[in-house]
mmCIF file of C-alpha atoms in Angstrom:
data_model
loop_
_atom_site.group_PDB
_atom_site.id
_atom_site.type_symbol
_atom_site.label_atom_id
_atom_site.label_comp_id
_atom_site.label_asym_id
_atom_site.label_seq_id
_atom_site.Cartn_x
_atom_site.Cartn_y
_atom_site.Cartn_z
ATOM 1 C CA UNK A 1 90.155 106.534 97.239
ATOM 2 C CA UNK A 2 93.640 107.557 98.147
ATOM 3 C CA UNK A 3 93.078 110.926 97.873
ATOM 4 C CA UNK A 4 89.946 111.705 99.632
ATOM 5 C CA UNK A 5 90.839 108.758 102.614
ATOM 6 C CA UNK A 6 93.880 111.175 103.290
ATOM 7 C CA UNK A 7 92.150 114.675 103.262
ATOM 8 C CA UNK A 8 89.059 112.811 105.194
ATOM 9 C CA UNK A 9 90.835 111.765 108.348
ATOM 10 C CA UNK A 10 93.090 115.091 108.246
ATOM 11 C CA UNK A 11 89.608 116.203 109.010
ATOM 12 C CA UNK A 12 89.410 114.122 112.414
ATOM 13 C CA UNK A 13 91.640 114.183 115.645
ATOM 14 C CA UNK A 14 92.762 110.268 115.842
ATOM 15 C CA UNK A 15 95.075 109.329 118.263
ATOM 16 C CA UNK A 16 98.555 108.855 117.215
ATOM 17 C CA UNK A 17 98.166 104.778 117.396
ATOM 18 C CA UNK A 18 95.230 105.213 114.817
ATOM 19 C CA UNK A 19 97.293 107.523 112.370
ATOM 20 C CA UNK A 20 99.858 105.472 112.736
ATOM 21 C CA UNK A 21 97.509 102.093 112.059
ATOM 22 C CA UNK A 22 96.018 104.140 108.893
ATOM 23 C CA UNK A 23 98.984 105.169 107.380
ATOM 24 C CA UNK A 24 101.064 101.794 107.867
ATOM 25 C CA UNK A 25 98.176 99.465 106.831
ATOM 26 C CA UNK A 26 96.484 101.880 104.489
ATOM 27 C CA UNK A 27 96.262 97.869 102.383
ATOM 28 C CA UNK A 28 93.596 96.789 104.788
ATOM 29 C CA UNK A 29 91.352 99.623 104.297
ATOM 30 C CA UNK A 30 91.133 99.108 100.841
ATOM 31 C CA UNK A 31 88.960 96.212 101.830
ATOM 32 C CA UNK A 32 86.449 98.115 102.876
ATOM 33 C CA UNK A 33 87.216 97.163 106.038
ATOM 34 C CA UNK A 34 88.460 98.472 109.585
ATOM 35 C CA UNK A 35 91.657 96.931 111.314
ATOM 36 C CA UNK A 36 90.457 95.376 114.200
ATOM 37 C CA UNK A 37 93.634 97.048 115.844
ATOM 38 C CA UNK A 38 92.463 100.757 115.542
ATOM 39 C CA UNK A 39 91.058 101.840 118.859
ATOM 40 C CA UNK A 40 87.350 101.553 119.868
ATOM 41 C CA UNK A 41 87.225 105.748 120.004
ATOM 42 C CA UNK A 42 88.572 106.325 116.376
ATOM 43 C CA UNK A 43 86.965 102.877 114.874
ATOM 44 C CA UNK A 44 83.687 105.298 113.746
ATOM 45 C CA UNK A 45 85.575 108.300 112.289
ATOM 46 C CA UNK A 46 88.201 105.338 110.085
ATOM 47 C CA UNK A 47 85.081 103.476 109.261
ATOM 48 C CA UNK A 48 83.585 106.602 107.826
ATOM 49 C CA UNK A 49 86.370 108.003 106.402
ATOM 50 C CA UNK A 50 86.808 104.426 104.450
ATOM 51 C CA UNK A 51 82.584 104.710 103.350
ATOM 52 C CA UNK A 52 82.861 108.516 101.962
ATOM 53 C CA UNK A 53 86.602 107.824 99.778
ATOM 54 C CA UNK A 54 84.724 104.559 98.555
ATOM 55 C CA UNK A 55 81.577 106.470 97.791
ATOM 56 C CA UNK A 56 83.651 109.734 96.178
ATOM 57 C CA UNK A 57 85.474 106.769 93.762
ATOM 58 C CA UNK A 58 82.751 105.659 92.557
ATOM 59 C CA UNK A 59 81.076 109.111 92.057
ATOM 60 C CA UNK A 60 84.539 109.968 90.099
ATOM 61 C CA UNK A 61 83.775 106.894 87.939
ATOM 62 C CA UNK A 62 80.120 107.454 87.061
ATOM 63 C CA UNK A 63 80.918 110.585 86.120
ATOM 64 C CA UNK A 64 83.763 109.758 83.919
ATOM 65 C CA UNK A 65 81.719 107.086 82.298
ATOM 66 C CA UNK A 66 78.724 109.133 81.964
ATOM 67 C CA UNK A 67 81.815 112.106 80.078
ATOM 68 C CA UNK A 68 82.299 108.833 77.827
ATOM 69 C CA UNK A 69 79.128 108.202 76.650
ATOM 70 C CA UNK A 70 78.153 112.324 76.240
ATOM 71 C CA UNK A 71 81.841 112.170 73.690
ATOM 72 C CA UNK A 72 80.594 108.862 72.200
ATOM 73 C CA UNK A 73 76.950 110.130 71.442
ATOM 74 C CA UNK A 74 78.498 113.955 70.252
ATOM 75 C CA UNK A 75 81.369 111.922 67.684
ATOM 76 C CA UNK A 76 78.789 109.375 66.402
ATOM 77 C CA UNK A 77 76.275 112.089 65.572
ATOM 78 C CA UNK A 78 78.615 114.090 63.644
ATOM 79 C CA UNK A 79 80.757 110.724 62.433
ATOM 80 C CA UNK A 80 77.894 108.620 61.389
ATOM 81 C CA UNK A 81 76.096 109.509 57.681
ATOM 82 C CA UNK A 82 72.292 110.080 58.059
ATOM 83 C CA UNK A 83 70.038 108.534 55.728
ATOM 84 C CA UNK A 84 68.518 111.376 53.559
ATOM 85 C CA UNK A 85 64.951 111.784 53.313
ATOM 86 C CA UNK A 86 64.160 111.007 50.095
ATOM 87 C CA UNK A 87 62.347 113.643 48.123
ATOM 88 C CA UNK A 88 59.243 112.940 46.610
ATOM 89 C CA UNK A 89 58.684 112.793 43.227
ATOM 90 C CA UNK A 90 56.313 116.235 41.664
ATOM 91 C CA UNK A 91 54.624 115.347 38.510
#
């Protein structure tokens, strides 16, 4: 979240009270929520910012979890024994 919130609102021209809201109370936006503080002309561009670094962590987790199970299926297939086909018997 941290990450993308800060390179997000670099992106926008907030007023110094907002920047200065966002980077004091950055505890408040992990929420989800906007400070009621912020100012009615920057409110949009926080409130988006906050939606897009929630929605990028939690892209950066499926992905991650979905690198997991790829590894997990890869080492079980080579870790696991097979049954072998049994051969059948030629009289």
């Amino acid at each position: 979240f941290d990450a993308t919130f800060s390179s997000r609102m670099a992106r926008h021209h907030l007023s110094a009270k907002t920047t200065a809201i966002v980077t004091n109370d950055r505890a408040k936006l992990y929420t989800g929520s906007v400070p009621d503080d912020i100012p009615a002309a920057d409110r949009e561009n926080v409130a988006a910012s906050v939606r897009e670094s929630y929605l990028a962590g939690v892209r950066a987790v499926m992905f991650a979890s979905a690198g997991t199970c790829v590894l997990a299926a890869i080492i079980a297939g080579v870790g696991i024994p097979g049954r072998r086909a049994a051969k059948p018997n030629r009289a």
